Tab-separated table of N, CA and C in Angstrom:
chain	number	residue	atom	x	y	z
A	9	MET	N	-22.927	-56.464	-21.688
A	9	MET	CA	-23.855	-55.686	-22.183
A	9	MET	C	-25.171	-55.426	-21.183
A	10	PHE	N	-25.642	-56.530	-20.912
A	10	PHE	CA	-26.839	-56.559	-20.126
A	10	PHE	C	-26.734	-55.662	-18.833
A	11	LEU	N	-25.492	-56.014	-18.342
A	11	LEU	CA	-25.238	-55.199	-16.847
A	11	LEU	C	-25.117	-53.754	-17.107
A	12	ALA	N	-24.568	-53.070	-18.448
A	12	ALA	CA	-24.314	-51.727	-18.616
A	12	ALA	C	-25.682	-51.128	-18.917
A	13	ARG	N	-26.652	-51.810	-19.531
A	13	ARG	CA	-27.902	-51.360	-19.834
A	13	ARG	C	-28.726	-51.190	-18.741
A	14	THR	N	-28.482	-52.181	-17.701
A	14	THR	CA	-29.350	-52.165	-16.413
A	14	THR	C	-28.714	-50.892	-15.466
A	15	CYS	N	-27.568	-50.786	-15.608
A	15	CYS	CA	-26.943	-49.700	-14.821
A	15	CYS	C	-27.347	-48.296	-15.304
A	16	MET	N	-27.548	-48.257	-16.628
A	16	MET	CA	-28.004	-46.838	-17.240
A	16	MET	C	-29.468	-46.527	-16.871
A	17	VAL	N	-30.351	-47.653	-17.089
A	17	VAL	CA	-31.792	-47.558	-16.738
A	17	VAL	C	-31.974	-47.185	-15.085
A	18	LEU	N	-31.265	-47.735	-14.434
A	18	LEU	CA	-31.137	-47.566	-13.052
A	18	LEU	C	-30.801	-46.137	-12.690
A	19	SER	N	-29.723	-45.651	-13.326
A	19	SER	CA	-29.233	-44.302	-12.869
A	19	SER	C	-30.137	-43.387	-13.614
A	20	ALA	N	-30.751	-43.630	-14.876
A	20	ALA	CA	-31.967	-42.750	-15.393
A	20	ALA	C	-32.944	-42.445	-14.362
A	21	LEU	N	-33.385	-43.661	-13.789
A	21	LEU	CA	-34.591	-43.526	-12.951
A	21	LEU	C	-34.146	-42.748	-11.538
A	22	THR	N	-32.905	-42.855	-11.106
A	22	THR	CA	-32.568	-42.296	-9.910
A	22	THR	C	-32.767	-40.743	-10.162
A	23	PHE	N	-31.921	-40.243	-11.271
A	23	PHE	CA	-31.809	-38.799	-11.500
A	23	PHE	C	-33.309	-38.167	-12.055
A	24	SER	N	-34.157	-39.159	-12.618
A	24	SER	CA	-35.391	-38.631	-13.093
A	24	SER	C	-36.186	-38.393	-11.807
A	25	GLY	N	-36.118	-38.924	-10.727
A	25	GLY	CA	-36.830	-39.055	-9.463
A	25	GLY	C	-36.505	-37.600	-8.720
A	26	ALA	N	-35.234	-37.377	-8.745
A	26	ALA	CA	-34.887	-36.133	-8.127
A	26	ALA	C	-35.308	-34.796	-9.038
A	27	VAL	N	-35.357	-34.860	-10.169
A	27	VAL	CA	-35.885	-33.609	-11.175
A	27	VAL	C	-37.381	-33.738	-10.818
A	28	CYS	N	-37.946	-34.606	-10.762
A	28	CYS	CA	-39.499	-34.641	-10.614
A	28	CYS	C	-39.969	-34.317	-9.126
A	29	ALA	N	-38.953	-34.349	-8.287
A	29	ALA	CA	-39.363	-33.979	-6.771
A	29	ALA	C	-40.105	-33.020	-6.504
A	30	ASP	N	-41.191	-32.844	-5.952
A	30	ASP	CA	-42.203	-31.589	-5.808
A	30	ASP	C	-41.921	-30.928	-4.298
A	31	VAL	N	-42.252	-29.765	-4.256
A	31	VAL	CA	-42.071	-28.813	-3.179
A	31	VAL	C	-43.335	-29.251	-2.002
A	32	HIS	N	-42.903	-29.868	-0.799
A	32	HIS	CA	-43.942	-30.052	0.296
A	32	HIS	C	-43.722	-29.300	1.368
A	33	CYS	N	-44.820	-28.645	2.004
A	33	CYS	CA	-44.748	-27.848	3.282
A	33	CYS	C	-45.277	-28.526	4.382
A	34	THR	N	-44.626	-28.412	5.330
A	34	THR	CA	-45.145	-29.243	6.720
A	34	THR	C	-45.596	-28.226	7.800
A	35	ASP	N	-45.782	-26.747	7.479
A	35	ASP	CA	-46.153	-25.953	8.645
A	35	ASP	C	-47.258	-26.311	9.252
A	36	PRO	N	-47.370	-26.236	10.654
A	36	PRO	CA	-48.796	-26.424	11.192
A	36	PRO	C	-49.949	-25.498	10.867
A	37	ILE	N	-50.988	-26.029	10.666
A	37	ILE	CA	-52.047	-25.063	10.176
A	37	ILE	C	-52.528	-23.859	11.131
A	38	ALA	N	-52.199	-24.053	12.377
A	38	ALA	CA	-52.405	-23.044	13.400
A	38	ALA	C	-51.505	-21.860	13.182
A	39	ASP	N	-50.262	-22.002	12.475
A	39	ASP	CA	-49.428	-21.030	12.172
A	39	ASP	C	-49.655	-20.194	10.754
A	40	TRP	N	-50.490	-20.932	9.838
A	40	TRP	CA	-50.521	-20.352	8.586
A	40	TRP	C	-51.081	-18.718	8.614
A	41	LYS	N	-50.659	-18.101	7.698
A	41	LYS	CA	-50.950	-16.648	7.592
A	41	LYS	C	-52.137	-16.665	6.628
A	42	PRO	N	-52.924	-15.777	6.684
A	42	PRO	CA	-54.039	-15.658	5.600
A	42	PRO	C	-53.826	-15.342	4.257
A	43	ARG	N	-54.576	-16.150	3.269
A	43	ARG	CA	-54.191	-15.960	1.953
A	43	ARG	C	-54.105	-14.507	1.504
A	44	GLU	N	-54.974	-13.625	2.120
A	44	GLU	CA	-55.221	-12.332	1.836
A	44	GLU	C	-53.726	-11.477	1.880
A	45	GLN	N	-53.148	-11.965	2.997
A	45	GLN	CA	-51.635	-11.333	3.025
A	45	GLN	C	-50.643	-11.750	1.846
A	46	LEU	N	-50.911	-13.189	1.419
A	46	LEU	CA	-50.051	-13.305	0.316
A	46	LEU	C	-50.402	-12.557	-0.989
A	47	GLN	N	-51.803	-12.528	-1.084
A	47	GLN	CA	-52.211	-11.857	-2.243
A	47	GLN	C	-51.696	-10.269	-2.355
A	48	ARG	N	-51.928	-9.634	-1.095
A	48	ARG	CA	-51.312	-8.278	-1.061
A	48	ARG	C	-49.835	-8.093	-1.395
A	49	GLU	N	-48.928	-9.185	-0.925
A	49	GLU	CA	-47.727	-9.066	-1.038
A	49	GLU	C	-47.344	-9.355	-2.709
A	50	ALA	N	-48.045	-10.240	-3.259
A	50	ALA	CA	-47.893	-10.419	-4.612
A	50	ALA	C	-48.424	-9.049	-5.614
A	51	GLU	N	-49.260	-8.494	-5.156
A	51	GLU	CA	-49.951	-7.197	-5.732
A	51	GLU	C	-48.923	-6.214	-5.670
A	52	GLN	N	-48.160	-6.053	-4.342
A	52	GLN	CA	-46.988	-5.082	-4.405
A	52	GLN	C	-45.797	-5.359	-5.266
A	53	ARG	N	-45.775	-6.707	-5.819
A	53	ARG	CA	-44.788	-6.948	-6.691
A	53	ARG	C	-45.189	-6.649	-8.124
A	54	GLY	N	-46.520	-6.332	-8.161
A	54	GLY	CA	-46.788	-5.993	-9.649
A	54	GLY	C	-47.685	-7.039	-10.194
A	55	TRP	N	-47.885	-8.160	-9.390
A	55	TRP	CA	-48.662	-9.295	-10.092
A	55	TRP	C	-50.135	-9.205	-10.004
A	56	THR	N	-50.836	-9.745	-10.814
A	56	THR	CA	-52.287	-9.674	-10.963
A	56	THR	C	-52.648	-11.258	-10.489
A	57	VAL	N	-53.235	-11.502	-9.258
A	57	VAL	CA	-53.531	-12.492	-8.794
A	57	VAL	C	-54.591	-13.221	-9.417
A	58	GLN	N	-54.514	-14.581	-9.987
A	58	GLN	CA	-55.549	-15.202	-10.519
A	58	GLN	C	-56.154	-16.251	-9.382
A	59	ARG	N	-55.325	-16.879	-8.656
A	59	ARG	CA	-55.969	-17.799	-7.662
A	59	ARG	C	-54.858	-18.172	-6.727
A	60	ILE	N	-55.301	-18.468	-5.524
A	60	ILE	CA	-54.387	-19.138	-4.533
A	60	ILE	C	-55.116	-20.307	-4.055
A	61	LYS	N	-54.392	-21.409	-4.014
A	61	LYS	CA	-54.835	-22.791	-3.571
A	61	LYS	C	-53.983	-23.392	-2.574
A	62	ILE	N	-54.364	-24.511	-2.058
A	62	ILE	CA	-53.371	-25.126	-1.126
A	62	ILE	C	-53.187	-26.424	-1.957
A	63	ASP	N	-51.697	-26.842	-2.108
A	63	ASP	CA	-51.318	-27.949	-2.896
A	63	ASP	C	-49.964	-28.373	-2.109
A	64	ASP	N	-50.012	-29.797	-1.604
A	64	ASP	CA	-48.972	-30.332	-0.831
A	64	ASP	C	-48.798	-29.590	0.140
A	65	GLY	N	-49.726	-28.923	1.051
A	65	GLY	CA	-49.427	-28.203	2.283
A	65	GLY	C	-48.946	-26.737	2.013
A	66	CYS	N	-48.601	-26.396	0.774
A	66	CYS	CA	-48.160	-25.008	0.616
A	66	CYS	C	-49.362	-24.268	-0.130
A	67	TYR	N	-49.093	-22.927	0.111
A	67	TYR	CA	-49.960	-22.036	-0.887
A	67	TYR	C	-49.357	-22.181	-2.271
A	68	GLU	N	-50.311	-22.259	-3.365
A	68	GLU	CA	-49.879	-22.250	-4.701
A	68	GLU	C	-50.563	-21.074	-5.145
A	69	LEU	N	-49.710	-19.979	-5.542
A	69	LEU	CA	-50.295	-18.732	-6.402
A	69	LEU	C	-50.199	-18.857	-7.679
A	70	ARG	N	-51.097	-18.613	-8.505
A	70	ARG	CA	-50.869	-18.341	-9.938
A	70	ARG	C	-51.351	-16.693	-10.208
A	71	ALA	N	-50.674	-16.355	-11.123
A	71	ALA	CA	-50.669	-14.731	-11.351
A	71	ALA	C	-50.096	-14.432	-12.616
A	72	ILE	N	-50.248	-13.099	-13.191
A	72	ILE	CA	-49.577	-12.747	-14.217
A	72	ILE	C	-48.902	-11.455	-13.713
A	73	ASP	N	-47.473	-11.334	-14.396
A	73	ASP	CA	-46.905	-10.124	-13.826
A	73	ASP	C	-47.105	-8.962	-14.693
A	74	ARG	N	-46.556	-7.873	-14.500
A	74	ARG	CA	-46.684	-6.391	-15.193
A	74	ARG	C	-46.435	-6.649	-16.556
A	75	ASN	N	-45.687	-7.643	-17.012
A	75	ASN	CA	-45.183	-7.903	-18.383
A	75	ASN	C	-46.003	-8.809	-19.351
A	76	GLY	N	-47.103	-9.393	-18.472
A	76	GLY	CA	-48.043	-10.491	-19.034
A	76	GLY	C	-47.387	-11.926	-19.062
A	77	ASN	N	-46.471	-12.154	-18.274
A	77	ASN	CA	-45.949	-13.531	-18.123
A	77	ASN	C	-46.655	-14.290	-17.173
A	78	LYS	N	-47.041	-15.553	-17.146
A	78	LYS	CA	-47.556	-16.281	-16.292
A	78	LYS	C	-46.822	-16.793	-15.288
A	79	ILE	N	-47.099	-16.758	-14.060
A	79	ILE	CA	-46.510	-17.152	-12.807
A	79	ILE	C	-46.977	-18.214	-12.064
A	80	LYS	N	-46.403	-19.123	-11.578
A	80	LYS	CA	-46.861	-20.138	-10.688
A	80	LYS	C	-45.837	-20.282	-9.745
A	81	ALA	N	-46.272	-20.055	-8.444
A	81	ALA	CA	-45.221	-19.994	-7.122
A	81	ALA	C	-45.866	-20.745	-6.048
A	82	LYS	N	-44.796	-21.374	-5.241
A	82	LYS	CA	-45.453	-22.137	-4.175
A	82	LYS	C	-44.796	-21.379	-2.855
A	83	TYR	N	-45.528	-21.167	-1.937
A	83	TYR	CA	-45.137	-20.318	-0.669
A	83	TYR	C	-45.376	-21.358	0.645
A	84	SER	N	-44.412	-21.221	1.520
A	84	SER	CA	-44.658	-21.887	3.079
A	84	SER	C	-45.909	-20.910	3.547
A	85	PRO	N	-46.994	-21.537	4.074
A	85	PRO	CA	-48.050	-20.948	4.512
A	85	PRO	C	-47.690	-20.177	5.865
A	86	ALA	N	-46.929	-20.708	6.670
A	86	ALA	CA	-46.642	-19.946	7.909
A	86	ALA	C	-45.621	-18.625	7.776
A	87	SER	N	-44.766	-18.811	6.790
A	87	SER	CA	-43.887	-17.668	7.015
A	87	SER	C	-43.988	-17.101	5.457
A	88	LEU	N	-44.894	-17.407	4.466
A	88	LEU	CA	-45.081	-16.980	3.247
A	88	LEU	C	-43.715	-16.623	2.585
A	89	ARG	N	-42.847	-17.691	2.743
A	89	ARG	CA	-41.558	-17.497	1.868
A	89	ARG	C	-41.683	-18.289	0.767
A	90	MET	N	-41.334	-17.810	-0.375
A	90	MET	CA	-41.347	-18.622	-1.569
A	90	MET	C	-40.433	-19.645	-1.578
A	91	ARG	N	-41.182	-20.829	-1.853
A	91	ARG	CA	-40.343	-22.257	-2.133
A	91	ARG	C	-40.187	-22.489	-3.436
A	92	SER	N	-40.937	-22.126	-4.383
A	92	SER	CA	-40.399	-22.380	-5.711
A	92	SER	C	-41.264	-21.286	-6.659
A	93	LEU	N	-40.601	-21.188	-7.863
A	93	LEU	CA	-41.247	-20.241	-8.864
A	93	LEU	C	-41.145	-20.612	-10.299
A	94	ALA	N	-41.973	-20.694	-10.890
A	94	ALA	CA	-42.043	-20.851	-12.389
A	94	ALA	C	-42.723	-19.806	-13.228
A	95	VAL	N	-42.037	-19.195	-14.161
A	95	VAL	CA	-42.434	-18.275	-15.077
A	95	VAL	C	-42.579	-18.820	-16.429
A	96	ASP	N	-43.692	-18.307	-17.036
A	96	ASP	CA	-43.906	-18.808	-18.306
A	96	ASP	C	-43.718	-17.514	-19.353
A	97	PHE	N	-42.305	-17.220	-19.700
A	97	PHE	CA	-42.356	-16.174	-20.643
A	97	PHE	C	-43.201	-16.016	-21.743
A	98	GLY	N	-43.665	-14.753	-22.231
A	98	GLY	CA	-44.128	-14.805	-23.502
A	98	GLY	C	-43.240	-14.330	-24.442
A	99	ASN	N	-43.501	-13.929	-25.601
A	99	ASN	CA	-42.563	-13.642	-26.743
A	99	ASN	C	-41.444	-12.750	-26.348
A	100	ASP	N	-41.913	-11.709	-25.658
A	100	ASP	CA	-41.000	-10.654	-25.212
A	100	ASP	C	-40.394	-10.961	-23.952
A	101	GLY	N	-40.673	-12.098	-23.410
A	101	GLY	CA	-40.245	-12.162	-21.787
A	101	GLY	C	-38.752	-11.986	-21.492
A	102	ASP	N	-38.391	-11.503	-20.440
A	102	ASP	CA	-37.162	-11.225	-19.814
A	102	ASP	C	-37.014	-11.696	-18.409
A	103	ALA	N	-36.065	-12.422	-18.192
A	103	ALA	CA	-35.940	-12.960	-16.771
A	103	ALA	C	-35.133	-12.008	-15.792
A	104	SER	N	-34.782	-10.790	-16.431
A	104	SER	CA	-34.069	-9.668	-15.357
A	104	SER	C	-35.077	-9.321	-14.301
A	105	ASP	N	-36.246	-9.258	-14.458
A	105	ASP	CA	-37.218	-8.998	-13.198
A	105	ASP	C	-36.993	-10.043	-12.059
A	106	TYR	N	-36.771	-11.269	-12.327
A	106	TYR	CA	-36.597	-12.214	-11.245
A	106	TYR	C	-35.451	-12.891	-10.804
A	107	LEU	N	-34.257	-12.081	-11.506
A	107	LEU	CA	-32.861	-12.341	-11.127
A	107	LEU	C	-32.371	-11.301	-10.258
A	108	GLY	N	-31.459	-11.525	-9.241
A	108	GLY	CA	-30.922	-10.432	-8.569
A	108	GLY	C	-29.960	-9.588	-9.449
A	109	PRO	N	-29.259	-8.763	-8.785
A	109	PRO	CA	-28.176	-7.926	-9.460
A	109	PRO	C	-27.124	-8.734	-9.893
A	110	VAL	N	-26.328	-8.549	-11.107
A	110	VAL	CA	-25.212	-9.164	-11.653
A	110	VAL	C	-23.989	-8.764	-10.422
A	111	PRO	N	-23.369	-9.820	-9.766
A	111	PRO	CA	-22.178	-9.221	-9.033
A	111	PRO	C	-21.043	-8.746	-9.932
A	112	GLN	N	-20.557	-7.723	-9.313
A	112	GLN	CA	-19.463	-6.848	-10.063
A	112	GLN	C	-18.219	-7.221	-9.382
A	113	GLY	N	-16.867	-7.070	-10.047
A	113	GLY	CA	-15.652	-7.284	-9.447
A	113	GLY	C	-15.019	-8.502	-9.821
A	114	PRO	N	-13.960	-8.776	-9.648
A	114	PRO	CA	-13.175	-10.163	-10.038
A	114	PRO	C	-13.971	-11.294	-9.888
A	115	ILE	N	-13.782	-12.394	-10.557
A	115	ILE	CA	-14.458	-13.469	-10.724
A	115	ILE	C	-13.502	-14.413	-9.822
A	116	ARG	N	-14.052	-14.966	-8.564
A	116	ARG	CA	-13.307	-15.889	-7.719
A	116	ARG	C	-13.330	-17.255	-8.407
A	117	ARG	N	-12.075	-18.019	-8.455
A	117	ARG	CA	-12.164	-19.307	-8.896
A	117	ARG	C	-11.911	-20.400	-7.853
A	118	ARG	N	-12.591	-21.425	-8.031
A	118	ARG	CA	-12.319	-22.435	-7.048
A	118	ARG	C	-10.775	-22.750	-7.246
A	119	THR	N	-10.173	-22.933	-5.970
A	119	THR	CA	-8.813	-23.544	-6.028
A	119	THR	C	-8.691	-24.967	-5.402
A	120	GLY	N	-9.792	-25.736	-5.026
A	120	GLY	CA	-9.519	-27.136	-4.763
A	120	GLY	C	-9.387	-28.048	-5.807
A	121	PRO	N	-9.398	-29.295	-5.544
A	121	PRO	CA	-9.413	-30.185	-6.630
A	121	PRO	C	-10.633	-30.308	-7.414
A	122	THR	N	-10.715	-30.605	-8.671
A	122	THR	CA	-12.074	-30.655	-9.325
A	122	THR	C	-12.650	-31.992	-9.202
A	123	SER	N	-13.891	-32.235	-9.885
A	123	SER	CA	-14.689	-33.302	-9.722
A	123	SER	C	-13.734	-34.574	-10.263
A	124	HIS	N	-12.734	-34.420	-10.913
A	124	HIS	CA	-12.080	-35.699	-11.392
A	124	HIS	C	-10.599	-35.930	-10.413
A	125	GLY	N	-10.658	-35.034	-9.476
A	125	GLY	CA	-9.430	-35.243	-8.540
A	125	GLY	C	-8.191	-34.463	-9.013
A	126	GLU	N	-8.338	-33.837	-10.120
A	126	GLU	CA	-7.035	-33.103	-10.516
A	126	GLU	C	-6.972	-31.722	-9.911
A	127	LYS	N	-5.925	-31.221	-9.655
A	127	LYS	CA	-5.676	-29.945	-9.154
A	127	LYS	C	-5.814	-28.824	-10.239
A	128	GLN	N	-6.311	-27.682	-9.941
A	128	GLN	CA	-6.418	-26.632	-11.112
A	128	GLN	C	-5.354	-25.663	-11.134
């Protein structure tokens, strides 16, 4: 019983660490693009930028989208590539603005073994 409980606690701690892992950027400061460029790109998306700060070596942008949803995004400062995005949707929020188009056509199924080692 003690061994089972210990294994459960250790596995919970292991998986909770993976979930809580944060985004870190390691771009050299000499390669960083100006915050104003990030602000222009966000405004072209229809976002109203509230602030841009540096967090864990990344640009952290907080904004409101055209539907009033709150946005928190982290960007690599050298490439301005988005590293993470969190959207706090309001009552009428819709994620369709943040998702790509739904693929059309036949659904392809995996043909290899499943996680249990069985063939499909």
